[in-house]
PDB file of C-alpha atoms in Angstrom:
ATOM      1  CA  MET A   1     -65.094 -55.229  38.706  1.00 47.00           C
ATOM      2  CA  ALA A   2     -65.336 -52.430  41.718  1.00 48.00           C
ATOM      3  CA  THR A   3     -64.155 -54.440  44.312  1.00 51.00           C
ATOM      4  CA  ALA A   4     -63.180 -53.090  47.799  1.00 50.00           C
ATOM      5  CA  ASN A   5     -59.269 -53.732  46.738  1.00 58.00           C
ATOM      6  CA  ASN A   6     -58.042 -50.663  45.099  1.00 79.00           C
ATOM      7  CA  THR A   7     -54.456 -50.318  45.379  1.00 86.00           C
ATOM      8  CA  VAL A   8     -51.778 -52.763  43.560  1.00 86.00           C
ATOM      9  CA  HIS A   9     -50.721 -54.103  46.954  1.00 87.00           C
ATOM     10  CA  ASP A  10     -54.461 -54.750  47.951  1.00 88.00           C
ATOM     11  CA  ARG A  11     -54.322 -57.165  44.446  1.00 88.00           C
ATOM     12  CA  VAL A  12     -51.494 -58.765  45.569  1.00 88.00           C
ATOM     13  CA  GLU A  13     -52.530 -59.738  48.724  1.00 88.00           C
ATOM     14  CA  GLN A  14     -55.595 -60.998  47.364  1.00 87.00           C
ATOM     15  CA  ALA A  15     -54.438 -63.298  45.430  1.00 87.00           C
ATOM     16  CA  ARG A  16     -51.977 -64.492  47.239  1.00 86.00           C
ATOM     17  CA  VAL A  17     -54.680 -65.985  49.462  1.00 87.00           C
ATOM     18  CA  GLU A  18     -56.653 -67.146  46.051  1.00 85.00           C
ATOM     19  CA  LEU A  19     -54.079 -68.546  44.181  1.00 86.00           C
ATOM     20  CA  THR A  20     -51.980 -71.883  45.779  1.00 88.00           C
ATOM     21  CA  PRO A  21     -48.061 -72.207  45.558  1.00 87.00           C
ATOM     22  CA  THR A  22     -48.399 -74.686  42.734  1.00 90.00           C
ATOM     23  CA  GLN A  23     -50.878 -72.725  40.195  1.00 88.00           C
ATOM     24  CA  LEU A  24     -48.466 -69.952  40.927  1.00 87.00           C
ATOM     25  CA  ALA A  25     -45.504 -71.599  39.563  1.00 90.00           C
ATOM     26  CA  VAL A  26     -47.808 -73.513  37.048  1.00 91.00           C
ATOM     27  CA  GLY A  27     -48.143 -69.389  35.850  1.00 88.00           C
ATOM     28  CA  LEU A  28     -45.486 -68.688  35.914  1.00 89.00           C
ATOM     29  CA  ALA A  29     -43.840 -71.467  34.102  1.00 91.00           C
ATOM     30  CA  LEU A  30     -46.485 -71.611  31.160  1.00 90.00           C
ATOM     31  CA  VAL A  31     -45.633 -67.927  30.391  1.00 90.00           C
ATOM     32  CA  ALA A  32     -41.922 -68.310  30.644  1.00 90.00           C
ATOM     33  CA  ALA A  33     -41.778 -71.135  28.670  1.00 89.00           C
ATOM     34  CA  LEU A  34     -44.129 -69.693  26.128  1.00 89.00           C
ATOM     35  CA  GLY A  35     -42.378 -66.803  26.131  1.00 87.00           C
ATOM     36  CA  PHE A  36     -39.119 -67.686  25.725  1.00 86.00           C
ATOM     37  CA  ALA A  37     -40.088 -70.061  23.114  1.00 85.00           C
ATOM     38  CA  LEU A  38     -41.228 -67.321  20.755  1.00 85.00           C
ATOM     39  CA  LEU A  39     -38.696 -65.051  21.931  1.00 83.00           C
ATOM     40  CA  PHE A  40     -35.574 -66.844  22.597  1.00 81.00           C
ATOM     41  CA  VAL A  41     -34.746 -70.115  21.646  1.00 83.00           C
ATOM     42  CA  GLN A  42     -31.764 -69.735  18.413  1.00 81.00           C
ATOM     43  CA  GLU A  43     -32.052 -73.909  18.147  1.00 83.00           C
ATOM     44  CA  PRO A  44     -32.056 -74.604  14.044  1.00 82.00           C
ATOM     45  CA  MET A  45     -35.569 -75.979  14.356  1.00 83.00           C
ATOM     46  CA  VAL A  46     -37.428 -74.391  16.449  1.00 83.00           C
ATOM     47  CA  HIS A  47     -36.042 -71.202  15.187  1.00 83.00           C
ATOM     48  CA  ASP A  48     -36.412 -71.942  11.265  1.00 83.00           C
ATOM     49  CA  SER A  49     -39.843 -73.003  12.376  1.00 84.00           C
ATOM     50  CA  MET A  50     -40.724 -69.609  13.628  1.00 85.00           C
ATOM     51  CA  HIS A  51     -38.867 -67.453  10.828  1.00 85.00           C
ATOM     52  CA  ASN A  52     -41.544 -65.655   9.546  1.00 85.00           C
ATOM     53  CA  PHE A  53     -42.294 -65.396  13.111  1.00 87.00           C
ATOM     54  CA  ARG A  54     -40.023 -63.339  14.561  1.00 86.00           C
ATOM     55  CA  HIS A  55     -39.415 -61.029  11.325  1.00 86.00           C
ATOM     56  CA  ALA A  56     -43.265 -60.452  11.989  1.00 86.00           C
ATOM     57  CA  ALA A  57     -42.915 -59.437  15.376  1.00 87.00           C
ATOM     58  CA  GLY A  58     -39.705 -57.550  14.935  1.00 84.00           C
ATOM     59  CA  ILE A  59     -38.617 -59.854  17.164  1.00 82.00           C
ATOM     60  CA  THR A  60     -34.302 -60.378  16.917  1.00 65.00           C
ATOM     61  CA  CYS A  61     -33.479 -63.343  15.379  1.00 62.00           C
ATOM     62  CA  HIS A  62     -30.228 -64.897  13.854  1.00 60.00           C
TER      63      HIS A  62
ATOM     64  CA  MET B   1     -61.049 -63.013  40.978  1.00 81.00           C
ATOM     65  CA  LEU B   2     -57.904 -63.737  38.795  1.00 86.00           C
ATOM     66  CA  ALA B   3     -58.782 -66.304  36.816  1.00 88.00           C
ATOM     67  CA  ALA B   4     -61.816 -64.360  35.521  1.00 90.00           C
ATOM     68  CA  TYR B   5     -59.213 -61.696  34.800  1.00 91.00           C
ATOM     69  CA  LEU B   6     -57.237 -64.404  33.124  1.00 91.00           C
ATOM     70  CA  LYS B   7     -60.340 -65.122  31.166  1.00 92.00           C
ATOM     71  CA  ARG B   8     -60.981 -62.042  29.738  1.00 94.00           C
ATOM     72  CA  GLY B   9     -56.900 -61.455  29.314  1.00 94.00           C
ATOM     73  CA  VAL B  10     -57.201 -64.512  27.285  1.00 94.00           C
ATOM     74  CA  LYS B  11     -59.990 -63.964  25.147  1.00 94.00           C
ATOM     75  CA  ALA B  12     -58.546 -60.951  24.254  1.00 95.00           C
ATOM     76  CA  GLY B  13     -55.464 -62.340  23.215  1.00 95.00           C
ATOM     77  CA  VAL B  14     -56.972 -65.295  21.312  1.00 95.00           C
ATOM     78  CA  VAL B  15     -59.182 -62.590  19.036  1.00 95.00           C
ATOM     79  CA  ALA B  16     -55.600 -60.292  18.357  1.00 95.00           C
ATOM     80  CA  GLY B  17     -53.238 -63.145  17.734  1.00 94.00           C
ATOM     81  CA  LEU B  18     -56.767 -64.148  15.459  1.00 95.00           C
ATOM     82  CA  VAL B  19     -55.800 -61.435  13.368  1.00 95.00           C
ATOM     83  CA  PHE B  20     -52.399 -61.364  13.715  1.00 94.00           C
ATOM     84  CA  GLY B  21     -51.901 -65.032  12.556  1.00 93.00           C
ATOM     85  CA  LEU B  22     -53.664 -63.861   9.339  1.00 94.00           C
ATOM     86  CA  LEU B  23     -51.569 -60.925   8.842  1.00 93.00           C
ATOM     87  CA  VAL B  24     -48.268 -64.035   9.266  1.00 91.00           C
ATOM     88  CA  ALA B  25     -50.376 -66.519   6.589  1.00 91.00           C
ATOM     89  CA  LEU B  26     -51.139 -63.226   4.267  1.00 92.00           C
ATOM     90  CA  VAL B  27     -48.254 -61.181   4.272  1.00 90.00           C
ATOM     91  CA  ALA B  28     -45.638 -61.807   6.132  1.00 89.00           C
ATOM     92  CA  ASN B  29     -45.286 -65.335   5.025  1.00 88.00           C
ATOM     93  CA  PRO B  30     -44.934 -64.781   1.297  1.00 89.00           C
ATOM     94  CA  LEU B  31     -43.593 -60.628   2.027  1.00 88.00           C
ATOM     95  CA  VAL B  32     -40.421 -62.282   4.611  1.00 86.00           C
ATOM     96  CA  ALA B  33     -39.743 -65.623   2.078  1.00 86.00           C
ATOM     97  CA  PHE B  34     -39.250 -63.701  -1.244  1.00 87.00           C
ATOM     98  CA  ALA B  35     -37.141 -61.155   0.577  1.00 86.00           C
ATOM     99  CA  ASP B  36     -34.836 -63.965   1.814  1.00 82.00           C
ATOM    100  CA  GLU B  37     -34.851 -65.042  -1.871  1.00 82.00           C
ATOM    101  CA  LEU B  38     -33.685 -61.587  -2.469  1.00 81.00           C
ATOM    102  CA  GLY B  39     -31.348 -61.509   0.431  1.00 71.00           C
ATOM    103  CA  HIS B  40     -29.580 -64.132  -0.056  1.00 69.00           C
ATOM    104  CA  GLY B  41     -28.560 -63.763  -3.386  1.00 60.00           C
ATOM    105  CA  ASP B  42     -29.477 -67.184  -5.361  1.00 46.00           C
ATOM    106  CA  GLY B  43     -31.065 -67.169  -8.322  1.00 41.00           C
ATOM    107  CA  HIS B  44     -33.652 -70.564  -6.515  1.00 40.00           C
ATOM    108  CA  ALA B  45     -37.358 -70.055  -7.389  1.00 39.00           C
ATOM    109  CA  VAL B  46     -39.040 -70.172  -4.289  1.00 39.00           C
ATOM    110  CA  GLY B  47     -40.596 -73.133  -4.286  1.00 39.00           C
ATOM    111  CA  ASP B  48     -44.555 -73.447  -4.212  1.00 39.00           C
ATOM    112  CA  GLN B  49     -46.192 -73.440  -0.632  1.00 38.00           C
ATOM    113  CA  HIS B  50     -48.634 -76.536  -2.000  1.00 38.00           C
ATOM    114  CA  ALA B  51     -50.474 -78.966   0.827  1.00 35.00           C
ATOM    115  CA  ALA B  52     -48.603 -81.826  -1.396  1.00 35.00           C
ATOM    116  CA  GLU B  53     -45.001 -80.346   0.280  1.00 36.00           C
ATOM    117  CA  GLU B  54     -46.484 -81.371   3.721  1.00 37.00           C
ATOM    118  CA  HIS B  55     -45.536 -85.334   3.752  1.00 37.00           C
ATOM    119  CA  HIS B  56     -41.350 -84.186   1.128  1.00 38.00           C
ATOM    120  CA  GLU B  57     -40.650 -82.030   4.810  1.00 37.00           C
ATOM    121  CA  GLY B  58     -37.103 -83.166   5.399  1.00 37.00           C
ATOM    122  CA  SER B  59     -36.679 -82.523   1.409  1.00 37.00           C
ATOM    123  CA  GLY B  60     -36.363 -78.696   2.053  1.00 36.00           C
ATOM    124  CA  GLY B  61     -34.391 -77.092  -0.270  1.00 38.00           C
ATOM    125  CA  GLU B  62     -36.681 -74.841  -0.734  1.00 40.00           C
ATOM    126  CA  GLN B  63     -34.983 -72.169   1.859  1.00 44.00           C
ATOM    127  CA  HIS B  64     -31.926 -71.413   1.608  1.00 51.00           C
ATOM    128  CA  ASP B  65     -29.650 -72.310   4.897  1.00 64.00           C
ATOM    129  CA  SER B  66     -33.085 -74.032   6.259  1.00 71.00           C
ATOM    130  CA  ALA B  67     -32.937 -76.479   8.415  1.00 75.00           C
ATOM    131  CA  VAL B  68     -36.795 -77.271   8.181  1.00 80.00           C
ATOM    132  CA  SER B  69     -39.444 -77.073   5.044  1.00 84.00           C
ATOM    133  CA  MET B  70     -40.590 -73.868   3.879  1.00 84.00           C
ATOM    134  CA  THR B  71     -44.161 -75.327   4.499  1.00 86.00           C
ATOM    135  CA  VAL B  72     -43.327 -75.625   8.424  1.00 85.00           C
ATOM    136  CA  THR B  73     -42.184 -72.434   8.418  1.00 85.00           C
ATOM    137  CA  ASN B  74     -45.018 -70.803   7.466  1.00 88.00           C
ATOM    138  CA  GLY B  75     -47.383 -73.967   9.258  1.00 89.00           C
ATOM    139  CA  VAL B  76     -45.865 -73.057  12.331  1.00 88.00           C
ATOM    140  CA  SER B  77     -45.253 -69.192  12.012  1.00 89.00           C
ATOM    141  CA  ILE B  78     -49.055 -68.663  11.388  1.00 91.00           C
ATOM    142  CA  VAL B  79     -49.153 -70.509  14.619  1.00 91.00           C
ATOM    143  CA  SER B  80     -46.446 -68.700  16.613  1.00 90.00           C
ATOM    144  CA  GLY B  81     -47.922 -65.547  15.818  1.00 92.00           C
ATOM    145  CA  VAL B  82     -52.079 -66.568  17.225  1.00 93.00           C
ATOM    146  CA  LEU B  83     -49.175 -68.167  19.998  1.00 93.00           C
ATOM    147  CA  TRP B  84     -48.101 -64.472  20.303  1.00 93.00           C
ATOM    148  CA  GLY B  85     -51.107 -62.516  21.313  1.00 94.00           C
ATOM    149  CA  VAL B  86     -52.494 -65.247  24.082  1.00 94.00           C
ATOM    150  CA  LEU B  87     -49.566 -65.352  25.004  1.00 94.00           C
ATOM    151  CA  LEU B  88     -49.610 -61.487  25.384  1.00 94.00           C
ATOM    152  CA  GLY B  89     -53.215 -61.566  25.945  1.00 94.00           C
ATOM    153  CA  GLY B  90     -53.090 -63.717  29.342  1.00 93.00           C
ATOM    154  CA  ALA B  91     -49.708 -62.229  30.411  1.00 93.00           C
ATOM    155  CA  VAL B  92     -49.992 -59.393  30.359  1.00 93.00           C
ATOM    156  CA  PHE B  93     -54.449 -58.554  30.445  1.00 93.00           C
ATOM    157  CA  GLY B  94     -54.232 -60.894  32.569  1.00 92.00           C
ATOM    158  CA  ILE B  95     -52.061 -61.142  35.290  1.00 91.00           C
ATOM    159  CA  ALA B  96     -50.749 -57.431  34.603  1.00 92.00           C
ATOM    160  CA  TYR B  97     -53.718 -55.932  33.883  1.00 92.00           C
ATOM    161  CA  TYR B  98     -55.614 -57.769  37.576  1.00 91.00           C
ATOM    162  CA  PHE B  99     -52.590 -56.422  39.497  1.00 91.00           C
ATOM    163  CA  LEU B 100     -51.647 -53.141  38.286  1.00 90.00           C
ATOM    164  CA  GLU B 101     -55.242 -51.931  37.466  1.00 88.00           C
ATOM    165  CA  PRO B 102     -55.236 -49.964  40.503  1.00 88.00           C
ATOM    166  CA  ALA B 103     -51.908 -48.158  39.196  1.00 88.00           C
ATOM    167  CA  ILE B 104     -52.487 -47.108  35.918  1.00 88.00           C
ATOM    168  CA  PRO B 105     -54.179 -44.333  35.350  1.00 87.00           C
ATOM    169  CA  GLY B 106     -57.750 -43.146  33.923  1.00 84.00           C
ATOM    170  CA  THR B 107     -61.486 -45.237  33.856  1.00 85.00           C
ATOM    171  CA  GLY B 108     -63.115 -47.976  32.164  1.00 83.00           C
ATOM    172  CA  GLY B 109     -61.652 -49.035  28.805  1.00 87.00           C
ATOM    173  CA  THR B 110     -59.003 -46.126  29.066  1.00 90.00           C
ATOM    174  CA  LYS B 111     -56.945 -48.318  30.920  1.00 91.00           C
ATOM    175  CA  SER B 112     -56.920 -50.995  28.160  1.00 93.00           C
ATOM    176  CA  TYR B 113     -55.134 -48.648  25.842  1.00 94.00           C
ATOM    177  CA  LEU B 114     -53.050 -47.458  28.021  1.00 93.00           C
ATOM    178  CA  LEU B 115     -52.112 -50.203  29.249  1.00 94.00           C
ATOM    179  CA  ALA B 116     -51.588 -51.172  25.766  1.00 94.00           C
ATOM    180  CA  VAL B 117     -49.324 -48.612  24.710  1.00 94.00           C
ATOM    181  CA  ALA B 118     -47.461 -49.644  28.144  1.00 94.00           C
ATOM    182  CA  GLY B 119     -46.865 -53.484  26.896  1.00 94.00           C
ATOM    183  CA  PHE B 120     -45.834 -52.363  23.155  1.00 94.00           C
ATOM    184  CA  VAL B 121     -43.291 -49.944  24.270  1.00 94.00           C
ATOM    185  CA  THR B 122     -41.837 -52.508  26.739  1.00 93.00           C
ATOM    186  CA  VAL B 123     -42.125 -55.292  24.030  1.00 92.00           C
ATOM    187  CA  SER B 124     -41.230 -54.029  21.514  1.00 92.00           C
ATOM    188  CA  GLY B 125     -41.153 -49.834  21.135  1.00 92.00           C
ATOM    189  CA  ALA B 126     -37.939 -49.599  23.663  1.00 92.00           C
ATOM    190  CA  PRO B 127     -36.475 -53.390  22.254  1.00 91.00           C
ATOM    191  CA  TRP B 128     -36.737 -51.800  18.934  1.00 91.00           C
ATOM    192  CA  LEU B 129     -34.611 -48.183  19.922  1.00 91.00           C
ATOM    193  CA  VAL B 130     -31.771 -50.377  19.867  1.00 89.00           C
ATOM    194  CA  LEU B 131     -32.380 -52.936  17.384  1.00 88.00           C
ATOM    195  CA  PRO B 132     -34.355 -51.882  14.645  1.00 87.00           C
ATOM    196  CA  PRO B 133     -36.793 -54.705  13.116  1.00 88.00           C
ATOM    197  CA  GLN B 134     -34.708 -55.890  10.645  1.00 84.00           C
ATOM    198  CA  PRO B 135     -35.865 -57.031   6.927  1.00 82.00           C
ATOM    199  CA  PRO B 136     -34.575 -61.483   5.942  1.00 80.00           C
ATOM    200  CA  GLY B 137     -31.835 -61.300   4.879  1.00 75.00           C
ATOM    201  CA  VAL B 138     -29.596 -58.827   7.083  1.00 79.00           C
ATOM    202  CA  GLU B 139     -26.251 -59.542   7.777  1.00 81.00           C
ATOM    203  CA  GLN B 140     -25.579 -57.616  11.240  1.00 83.00           C
ATOM    204  CA  SER B 141     -22.467 -56.837  13.060  1.00 84.00           C
ATOM    205  CA  LEU B 142     -23.261 -57.731  16.768  1.00 86.00           C
ATOM    206  CA  PRO B 143     -23.495 -61.521  17.540  1.00 86.00           C
ATOM    207  CA  THR B 144     -26.739 -63.408  18.377  1.00 84.00           C
ATOM    208  CA  ASP B 145     -26.599 -63.831  22.228  1.00 84.00           C
ATOM    209  CA  LEU B 146     -26.001 -60.538  22.826  1.00 88.00           C
ATOM    210  CA  ARG B 147     -28.575 -58.388  20.275  1.00 88.00           C
ATOM    211  CA  MET B 148     -30.612 -61.009  22.238  1.00 87.00           C
ATOM    212  CA  GLY B 149     -29.323 -59.782  25.544  1.00 88.00           C
ATOM    213  CA  LEU B 150     -29.785 -56.486  24.562  1.00 89.00           C
ATOM    214  CA  TYR B 151     -32.925 -57.284  23.523  1.00 89.00           C
ATOM    215  CA  GLY B 152     -34.195 -58.568  26.728  1.00 90.00           C
ATOM    216  CA  GLY B 153     -32.587 -55.332  28.641  1.00 92.00           C
ATOM    217  CA  MET B 154     -34.940 -52.700  26.434  1.00 92.00           C
ATOM    218  CA  MET B 155     -37.196 -55.150  27.558  1.00 92.00           C
ATOM    219  CA  VAL B 156     -36.849 -55.006  31.323  1.00 94.00           C
ATOM    220  CA  VAL B 157     -36.486 -50.776  30.674  1.00 94.00           C
ATOM    221  CA  GLY B 158     -39.161 -50.298  28.836  1.00 94.00           C
ATOM    222  CA  ALA B 159     -40.940 -51.964  31.489  1.00 94.00           C
ATOM    223  CA  LEU B 160     -39.359 -49.845  33.873  1.00 94.00           C
ATOM    224  CA  VAL B 161     -39.788 -46.400  32.230  1.00 95.00           C
ATOM    225  CA  CYS B 162     -43.480 -47.391  32.190  1.00 94.00           C
ATOM    226  CA  SER B 163     -43.633 -47.958  35.476  1.00 92.00           C
ATOM    227  CA  LEU B 164     -41.968 -44.966  36.365  1.00 93.00           C
ATOM    228  CA  ALA B 165     -44.439 -42.912  34.363  1.00 93.00           C
ATOM    229  CA  GLY B 166     -47.812 -44.285  35.598  1.00 91.00           C
ATOM    230  CA  PHE B 167     -45.520 -44.537  39.302  1.00 90.00           C
ATOM    231  CA  VAL B 168     -45.323 -40.457  38.302  1.00 91.00           C
ATOM    232  CA  HIS B 169     -49.313 -39.602  37.428  1.00 91.00           C
ATOM    233  CA  GLY B 170     -50.045 -41.800  39.485  1.00 88.00           C
ATOM    234  CA  ARG B 171     -48.696 -38.821  42.297  1.00 89.00           C
ATOM    235  CA  LEU B 172     -49.100 -35.902  40.861  1.00 90.00           C
ATOM    236  CA  ARG B 173     -52.720 -36.424  39.522  1.00 87.00           C
ATOM    237  CA  ASP B 174     -53.823 -35.306  43.209  1.00 86.00           C
ATOM    238  CA  THR B 175     -51.992 -32.988  44.332  1.00 89.00           C
ATOM    239  CA  HIS B 176     -51.373 -30.453  40.873  1.00 88.00           C
ATOM    240  CA  GLY B 177     -54.101 -31.904  38.597  1.00 86.00           C
ATOM    241  CA  ARG B 178     -55.335 -34.611  35.583  1.00 86.00           C
ATOM    242  CA  THR B 179     -53.335 -32.787  32.957  1.00 88.00           C
ATOM    243  CA  THR B 180     -49.793 -31.734  34.521  1.00 90.00           C
ATOM    244  CA  ALA B 181     -50.095 -35.331  35.873  1.00 90.00           C
ATOM    245  CA  ALA B 182     -50.131 -36.771  32.202  1.00 90.00           C
ATOM    246  CA  ILE B 183     -47.507 -34.401  30.815  1.00 90.00           C
ATOM    247  CA  VAL B 184     -44.975 -34.904  33.972  1.00 90.00           C
ATOM    248  CA  ALA B 185     -45.970 -38.472  33.123  1.00 90.00           C
ATOM    249  CA  MET B 186     -44.935 -38.219  29.444  1.00 90.00           C
ATOM    250  CA  LEU B 187     -41.410 -36.915  30.540  1.00 91.00           C
ATOM    251  CA  PRO B 188     -39.648 -40.622  31.996  1.00 91.00           C
ATOM    252  CA  PHE B 189     -40.032 -42.039  28.298  1.00 92.00           C
ATOM    253  CA  CYS B 190     -37.404 -39.671  27.264  1.00 91.00           C
ATOM    254  CA  LEU B 191     -35.462 -41.643  29.258  1.00 90.00           C
ATOM    255  CA  LEU B 192     -35.211 -44.203  26.840  1.00 91.00           C
ATOM    256  CA  ALA B 193     -32.876 -42.573  25.060  1.00 91.00           C
ATOM    257  CA  ILE B 194     -30.030 -43.127  27.199  1.00 91.00           C
ATOM    258  CA  PRO B 195     -29.601 -46.694  27.115  1.00 90.00           C
ATOM    259  CA  ALA B 196     -30.316 -46.196  22.883  1.00 88.00           C
ATOM    260  CA  VAL B 197     -27.917 -43.907  22.359  1.00 89.00           C
ATOM    261  CA  LEU B 198     -25.127 -46.032  24.974  1.00 89.00           C
ATOM    262  CA  SER B 199     -25.594 -49.080  23.689  1.00 86.00           C
ATOM    263  CA  PRO B 200     -23.296 -51.250  20.681  1.00 85.00           C
ATOM    264  CA  ALA B 201     -24.064 -49.777  17.304  1.00 83.00           C
ATOM    265  CA  ASN B 202     -25.285 -52.831  15.270  1.00 82.00           C
ATOM    266  CA  ALA B 203     -24.206 -51.860  12.154  1.00 83.00           C
ATOM    267  CA  VAL B 204     -26.248 -53.736   9.115  1.00 82.00           C
ATOM    268  CA  GLU B 205     -26.045 -55.236   5.661  1.00 82.00           C
ATOM    269  CA  SER B 206     -28.795 -55.776   2.957  1.00 78.00           C
ATOM    270  CA  SER B 207     -28.310 -56.651   0.049  1.00 80.00           C
ATOM    271  CA  LEU B 208     -32.240 -55.971  -0.344  1.00 83.00           C
ATOM    272  CA  PRO B 209     -33.916 -52.786  -2.182  1.00 85.00           C
ATOM    273  CA  SER B 210     -34.038 -49.946   0.152  1.00 85.00           C
ATOM    274  CA  GLU B 211     -37.558 -49.835  -0.779  1.00 86.00           C
ATOM    275  CA  LEU B 212     -37.849 -53.554  -0.285  1.00 87.00           C
ATOM    276  CA  ALA B 213     -37.197 -52.635   3.380  1.00 86.00           C
ATOM    277  CA  SER B 214     -38.721 -50.009   4.222  1.00 88.00           C
ATOM    278  CA  GLY B 215     -41.741 -51.580   2.904  1.00 88.00           C
ATOM    279  CA  LEU B 216     -40.563 -54.898   5.549  1.00 88.00           C
ATOM    280  CA  THR B 217     -39.749 -52.771   8.665  1.00 89.00           C
ATOM    281  CA  GLY B 218     -43.110 -50.183   8.393  1.00 90.00           C
ATOM    282  CA  MET B 219     -45.183 -54.212   8.246  1.00 90.00           C
ATOM    283  CA  ILE B 220     -43.354 -54.646  11.503  1.00 91.00           C
ATOM    284  CA  VAL B 221     -43.939 -51.747  13.646  1.00 93.00           C
ATOM    285  CA  PHE B 222     -47.511 -51.843  12.108  1.00 93.00           C
ATOM    286  CA  GLY B 223     -48.234 -55.648  12.765  1.00 92.00           C
ATOM    287  CA  GLN B 224     -46.708 -54.558  16.144  1.00 93.00           C
ATOM    288  CA  ALA B 225     -49.326 -52.187  16.046  1.00 94.00           C
ATOM    289  CA  VAL B 226     -52.414 -53.482  15.216  1.00 94.00           C
ATOM    290  CA  LEU B 227     -51.620 -56.648  18.019  1.00 95.00           C
ATOM    291  CA  TRP B 228     -51.814 -54.528  20.587  1.00 95.00           C
ATOM    292  CA  LEU B 229     -54.347 -52.103  19.117  1.00 96.00           C
ATOM    293  CA  LEU B 230     -57.111 -55.010  18.770  1.00 95.00           C
ATOM    294  CA  LEU B 231     -55.885 -56.117  22.447  1.00 95.00           C
ATOM    295  CA  ALA B 232     -56.690 -53.319  24.150  1.00 95.00           C
ATOM    296  CA  GLY B 233     -60.540 -52.866  21.970  1.00 95.00           C
ATOM    297  CA  THR B 234     -60.948 -56.608  22.786  1.00 95.00           C
ATOM    298  CA  HIS B 235     -59.854 -56.265  26.413  1.00 94.00           C
ATOM    299  CA  ALA B 236     -61.531 -52.771  26.629  1.00 94.00           C
ATOM    300  CA  ARG B 237     -65.226 -54.148  24.962  1.00 93.00           C
ATOM    301  CA  LEU B 238     -65.422 -57.642  27.071  1.00 92.00           C
ATOM    302  CA  ARG B 239     -64.513 -56.472  30.066  1.00 89.00           C
ATOM    303  CA  ARG B 240     -67.489 -53.464  29.106  1.00 90.00           C
ATOM    304  CA  ARG B 241     -70.094 -56.474  29.403  1.00 89.00           C
ATOM    305  CA  SER B 242     -68.971 -58.202  32.103  1.00 85.00           C
ATOM    306  CA  VAL B 243     -69.613 -55.106  33.893  1.00 82.00           C
ATOM    307  CA  ASP B 244     -72.834 -54.609  32.386  1.00 81.00           C
ATOM    308  CA  THR B 245     -73.890 -58.073  32.679  1.00 76.00           C
ATOM    309  CA  ARG B 246     -72.410 -58.150  36.478  1.00 62.00           C
ATOM    310  CA  SER B 247     -70.934 -62.178  35.381  1.00 49.00           C
ATOM    311  CA  PRO B 248     -70.596 -64.496  37.815  1.00 52.00           C
ATOM    312  CA  GLU B 249     -67.123 -63.682  38.736  1.00 50.00           C
ATOM    313  CA  GLY B 250     -67.406 -60.405  39.070  1.00 46.00           C
ATOM    314  CA  ALA B 251     -70.332 -60.829  41.598  1.00 45.00           C
ATOM    315  CA  THR B 252     -68.333 -62.875  44.187  1.00 46.00           C
ATOM    316  CA  ALA B 253     -67.965 -60.250  46.814  1.00 45.00           C
ATOM    317  CA  PRO B 254     -71.355 -58.024  46.189  1.00 45.00           C
ATOM    318  CA  ALA B 255     -70.738 -57.343  50.162  1.00 43.00           C
ATOM    319  CA  ASP B 256     -67.234 -55.786  48.870  1.00 45.00           C
ATOM    320  CA  ARG B 257     -68.366 -53.473  46.260  1.00 45.00           C
ATOM    321  CA  ALA B 258     -67.782 -50.318  46.656  1.00 44.00           C
ATOM    322  CA  PRO B 259     -69.275 -47.698  45.415  1.00 46.00           C
ATOM    323  CA  THR B 260     -66.295 -45.516  43.484  1.00 45.00           C
ATOM    324  CA  ALA B 261     -66.824 -47.419  39.956  1.00 42.00           C
ATOM    325  CA  ASP B 262     -63.610 -47.573  38.216  1.00 45.00           C
TER     326      ASP B 262
END
């Protein structure tokens, strides 16, 4: 989609206009939570249930 | 506009995630379970993975020193595989693509594939230089906390190197031409060798036959490569379609439309 905003800076500016801080916070929190849960949580129940996935994805594990 | 980008990224993520989930279900689950048994060296037969087990989660024991039953592990692993695709699609092809699109070299679908390469290097490739993917049942010499730190650190390094490559390409394209820019942009990736050499060695000890271990490693690398390829392919296709049909989200500001197609 070719709009006038053609630098990274413009994109950041446009996002700042379009998004409310709440939306931004919720989005970041979702991504961070999902990423952390999938990659780094070591709690035994969680870790062992995702055991096969973590090996399949080549993520460092126990 | 960001919403449209995010939607496209998540769609690509769902497609790639479902395929990766299928790979986990059909290949990784049985293979990892088998290697686990072999690696831990106990004579237990691997329990049947029938649905009947679902009601006996607590009575585990099929899997060596696991806190949950194998059915749970298999199920959660498949779901995690799908979520992994959705996360990468949303974060990389939704959010990151929206912000970085003007800076990524190439036009049209090429951007998607280049972003996929950058994503693979960031999320998997760079960390693997320090901590190669390990088959299950392997004793690793470095403590888990340190390894997680190293993995996270190398993800940051990978992202920096990819950004540097994109930056270099952007600076050189106008002055020195496309080919020179592309070649010079490859050089930052050599920087990845520095942390790979400097990081503490992670000695591994495995009782698995080396053929099985290398097969597992190959499966892991192949799985991630396919995941990124699918993400890029689906994303490029969705993007082309939305440009063709001028989706309502994309046409919100027709007056802003610049003649330069990207």
